[in-house]
Amino acid sequence: MLILSLFPLTLTLYPTYARSLMFTFNLINESNARAILSWRYEPLYDLYNYSELEANLLQHILHPQNTFYSILDENGELVAYCSFGQDGQVAGGDYHEQALDIGMGIP
């Protein structure tokens, strides 16, 4: 079963093997954006690490037109983020077909 509601978006999953999981999607705030920029990944995924050289990235993430969302668990803890549209695209992707691009990151 999947339940979606808007403002904020809440997603509830009912897997057959475990209890339900609830996640809330909110437009990102500065605190969560800073947390995300501090996440570090091991190789092969270290290309997603943000560097100090990308100082303007904070303002980019916070700008409402760029549609970045914090994903919070049932306790209100930041567990992931996502973006939609052009910010969901990755370098080298084939974007000739019309689609909604979704980018996601987890710590």
Backbone as numpy.savetxt, mean C-alpha at the origin, in Angstrom:
# Nx Ny Nz CAx CAy CAz Cx Cy Cz
-15.89 -15.71 1.94 -16.74 -14.54 1.94 -15.85 -13.31 1.94
-16.23 -12.30 1.21 -15.50 -11.05 1.11 -16.48 -9.91 1.32
-16.16 -9.01 2.25 -17.03 -7.86 2.52 -16.23 -6.59 2.27
-16.77 -5.67 1.48 -16.12 -4.40 1.23 -17.06 -3.27 1.58
-16.55 -2.25 2.23 -17.32 -1.02 2.45 -16.37 0.15 2.25
-16.89 1.33 1.95 -16.05 2.47 1.64 -16.06 3.51 2.75
-14.97 4.28 2.79 -14.80 5.47 3.64 -14.81 5.18 5.12
-13.81 4.65 5.73 -12.67 4.03 5.07 -13.07 2.66 4.52
-12.30 2.19 3.58 -12.54 0.89 2.98 -12.15 -0.18 3.99
-13.05 -1.09 4.26 -12.78 -2.20 5.16 -12.93 -3.50 4.39
-11.95 -4.37 4.52 -11.94 -5.64 3.82 -11.93 -6.73 4.88
-12.91 -7.62 4.84 -12.96 -8.74 5.77 -12.85 -10.04 4.97
-11.91 -10.88 5.34 -11.72 -12.16 4.68 -12.10 -13.27 5.65
-12.78 -14.27 5.15 -13.14 -15.43 5.94 -12.52 -16.67 5.31
-11.25 -16.92 5.59 -10.64 -18.13 5.04 -11.25 -19.37 5.68
-11.25 -20.45 4.98 -11.88 -21.67 5.49 -11.06 -22.31 6.61
-9.82 -21.95 6.74 -8.94 -22.60 7.69 -8.63 -21.77 8.94
-9.13 -20.55 9.03 -8.75 -19.69 10.16 -9.87 -18.71 10.47
-9.66 -17.91 11.50 -10.62 -16.89 11.86 -10.62 -15.78 10.81
-11.59 -14.90 10.89 -11.67 -13.81 9.92 -10.52 -12.83 10.13
-10.14 -12.18 9.06 -9.11 -11.15 9.07 -9.74 -9.87 8.56
-9.53 -8.76 9.27 -10.10 -7.50 8.84 -8.98 -6.48 8.62
-9.02 -5.82 7.47 -8.07 -4.78 7.14 -8.83 -3.52 6.75
-8.32 -2.37 7.15 -8.93 -1.10 6.82 -7.96 -0.31 5.96
-8.46 0.26 4.86 -7.68 1.06 3.94 -8.03 2.53 4.16
-7.04 3.34 4.51 -7.24 4.78 4.69 -6.26 5.54 3.80
-6.68 6.72 3.34 -5.69 7.57 2.66 -4.51 7.73 3.60
-3.33 7.64 3.06 -2.12 7.61 3.89 -1.92 8.94 4.61
-1.40 8.86 5.83 -1.05 10.07 6.58 0.48 10.14 6.70
0.98 11.24 7.21 2.43 11.45 7.24 3.15 10.41 8.11
2.58 10.06 9.23 3.21 9.08 10.11 3.39 7.73 9.42
2.35 7.26 8.75 2.44 5.98 8.05 3.35 6.07 6.84
3.35 7.20 6.14 4.24 7.38 5.00 5.70 7.30 5.45
6.02 7.95 6.55 7.40 7.89 7.08 7.78 6.47 7.49
6.83 5.75 8.10 7.10 4.36 8.48 7.40 3.51 7.24
6.60 3.68 6.20 6.79 2.91 4.97 8.15 3.21 4.34
8.53 4.48 4.34 9.82 4.86 3.76 10.99 4.27 4.55
10.76 3.86 5.78 11.84 3.28 6.59 11.93 1.76 6.44
10.95 1.13 5.82 10.99 -0.32 5.66 12.18 -0.72 4.80
12.84 -1.82 5.15 14.00 -2.32 4.41 13.77 -3.77 4.04
14.15 -4.10 2.81 13.96 -5.43 2.28 15.31 -6.07 1.96
15.36 -7.37 2.08 16.56 -8.14 1.74 16.63 -8.32 0.22
17.84 -8.60 -0.31 17.92 -8.94 -1.73 17.03 -10.15 -2.01
16.46 -10.22 -2.94 16.14 -9.74 -4.26 15.16 -8.59 -4.26
14.59 -8.27 -3.12 13.55 -7.25 -3.05 14.09 -5.89 -2.61
15.38 -5.76 -2.44 15.96 -4.51 -1.96 15.82 -3.36 -2.94
15.40 -3.62 -4.16 15.14 -2.53 -5.11 13.97 -1.68 -4.65
13.17 -2.19 -3.70 12.05 -1.43 -3.15 12.45 -0.58 -1.95
13.70 -0.65 -1.51 14.17 0.19 -0.40 14.25 1.63 -0.87
13.76 2.54 -0.05 13.85 3.96 -0.35 15.12 4.51 0.25
15.74 5.43 -0.45 16.99 6.00 0.04 16.77 7.45 0.48
17.75 7.97 1.21 17.71 9.37 1.63 17.68 10.31 0.43
18.18 9.85 -0.70 18.21 10.67 -1.91 16.80 10.94 -2.44
15.85 10.16 -1.98 14.47 10.31 -2.44 13.64 11.11 -1.44
14.21 12.18 -0.94 13.56 12.99 0.10 12.21 13.54 -0.38
12.08 13.84 -1.65 10.82 14.37 -2.16 9.74 13.30 -2.25
10.11 12.05 -2.02 9.15 10.96 -2.12 8.05 11.07 -1.06
8.39 11.57 0.12 7.38 11.74 1.17 6.23 12.62 0.67
6.56 13.75 0.07 5.52 14.65 -0.44 4.73 14.00 -1.58
5.42 13.20 -2.39 4.75 12.49 -3.48 3.72 11.50 -2.92
4.11 10.74 -1.91 3.21 9.76 -1.31 2.02 10.45 -0.66
2.25 11.60 -0.03 1.18 12.30 0.68 0.23 13.07 -0.22
0.63 13.35 -1.45 -0.23 14.13 -2.34 -1.47 13.31 -2.70
-2.68 13.83 -2.44 -3.92 13.06 -2.64 -4.11 12.53 -4.05
-3.60 13.21 -5.06 -3.80 12.72 -6.43 -3.05 11.43 -6.69
-2.09 11.08 -5.84 -1.29 9.87 -6.06 -1.88 8.63 -5.40
-2.97 8.76 -4.70 -3.79 7.67 -4.15 -3.00 6.57 -3.45
-2.22 6.94 -2.46 -1.57 5.95 -1.60 -2.47 5.71 -0.39
-2.60 4.45 0.00 -3.43 4.07 1.12 -2.63 3.26 2.14
-2.87 3.52 3.42 -2.35 2.69 4.50 -3.30 1.52 4.65
-2.75 0.34 4.92 -3.57 -0.83 5.21 -3.30 -1.19 6.67
-4.36 -1.12 7.48 -4.25 -1.35 8.92 -4.95 -2.65 9.30
-4.38 -3.35 10.29 -5.03 -4.57 10.78 -6.12 -4.20 11.79
-6.70 -5.23 12.40 -7.80 -5.02 13.35 -7.39 -4.19 14.56
-6.09 -4.15 14.86 -5.59 -3.38 15.99 -5.15 -1.98 15.60
-5.36 -1.61 14.34 -4.96 -0.29 13.87 -3.48 -0.19 13.55
-2.78 -1.34 13.47 -1.36 -1.35 13.16 -1.15 -1.34 11.65
-0.17 -0.57 11.21 0.18 -0.52 9.79 0.80 -1.85 9.38
0.18 -2.54 8.42 0.68 -3.83 7.97 1.07 -3.84 6.50
0.64 -2.82 5.76 0.95 -2.76 4.33 0.49 -1.40 3.80
0.76 -1.18 2.53 0.23 -0.01 1.84 -0.06 -0.39 0.42
-0.84 0.44 -0.26 -1.11 0.21 -1.67 -1.31 1.55 -2.37
-1.17 1.50 -3.68 -1.43 2.66 -4.52 -2.12 2.18 -5.78
-2.82 3.09 -6.42 -3.59 2.74 -7.60 -3.20 3.63 -8.76
-3.40 3.14 -9.97 -3.11 3.93 -11.16 -1.62 3.93 -11.49
-1.14 5.04 -11.99 0.25 5.14 -12.43 1.24 4.79 -11.32
0.91 5.14 -10.09 1.80 4.81 -8.97 1.81 3.33 -8.65
0.89 2.57 -9.20 0.89 1.12 -9.03 1.70 0.39 -10.08
2.26 1.12 -11.02 3.03 0.50 -12.10 4.49 0.32 -11.69
5.12 -0.67 -12.31 6.54 -0.93 -12.07 7.32 -0.71 -13.35
8.59 -0.34 -13.21 9.45 -0.11 -14.37 9.52 -1.38 -15.22
9.40 -1.19 -16.52 9.50 -2.32 -17.44 8.20 -3.04 -17.69
7.12 -2.63 -17.04 5.83 -3.29 -17.23 5.22 -2.94 -18.58
4.34 -3.80 -19.07 3.63 -3.56 -20.33 2.27 -2.95 -19.99
2.10 -1.68 -20.30 0.89 -0.97 -19.92 0.08 -0.52 -21.15
0.13 -1.31 -22.21 -0.62 -0.98 -23.41 -2.11 -1.24 -23.25
-2.47 -2.23 -22.46 -3.88 -2.56 -22.23 -4.42 -1.68 -21.10
-5.65 -1.25 -21.23 -6.27 -0.44 -20.18 -6.60 -1.34 -18.99
-6.17 -0.93 -17.81 -6.39 -1.70 -16.58 -6.18 -0.79 -15.38
-6.61 -1.24 -14.23 -6.32 -0.55 -12.98 -5.05 -1.17 -12.42
-4.01 -0.40 -12.32 -2.74 -0.87 -11.77 -2.76 -0.68 -10.27
-2.37 -1.72 -9.55 -2.34 -1.68 -8.09 -0.94 -2.05 -7.63
-0.35 -1.15 -6.84 0.95 -1.43 -6.24 0.76 -1.68 -4.76
1.53 -2.62 -4.21 1.40 -2.93 -2.78 2.78 -3.13 -2.19
2.89 -2.87 -0.91 4.11 -3.12 -0.17 3.79 -3.61 1.22
4.62 -4.55 1.71 4.48 -5.05 3.07 5.86 -5.00 3.72
5.91 -4.85 5.04 7.25 -4.80 5.68 7.90 -6.17 5.73
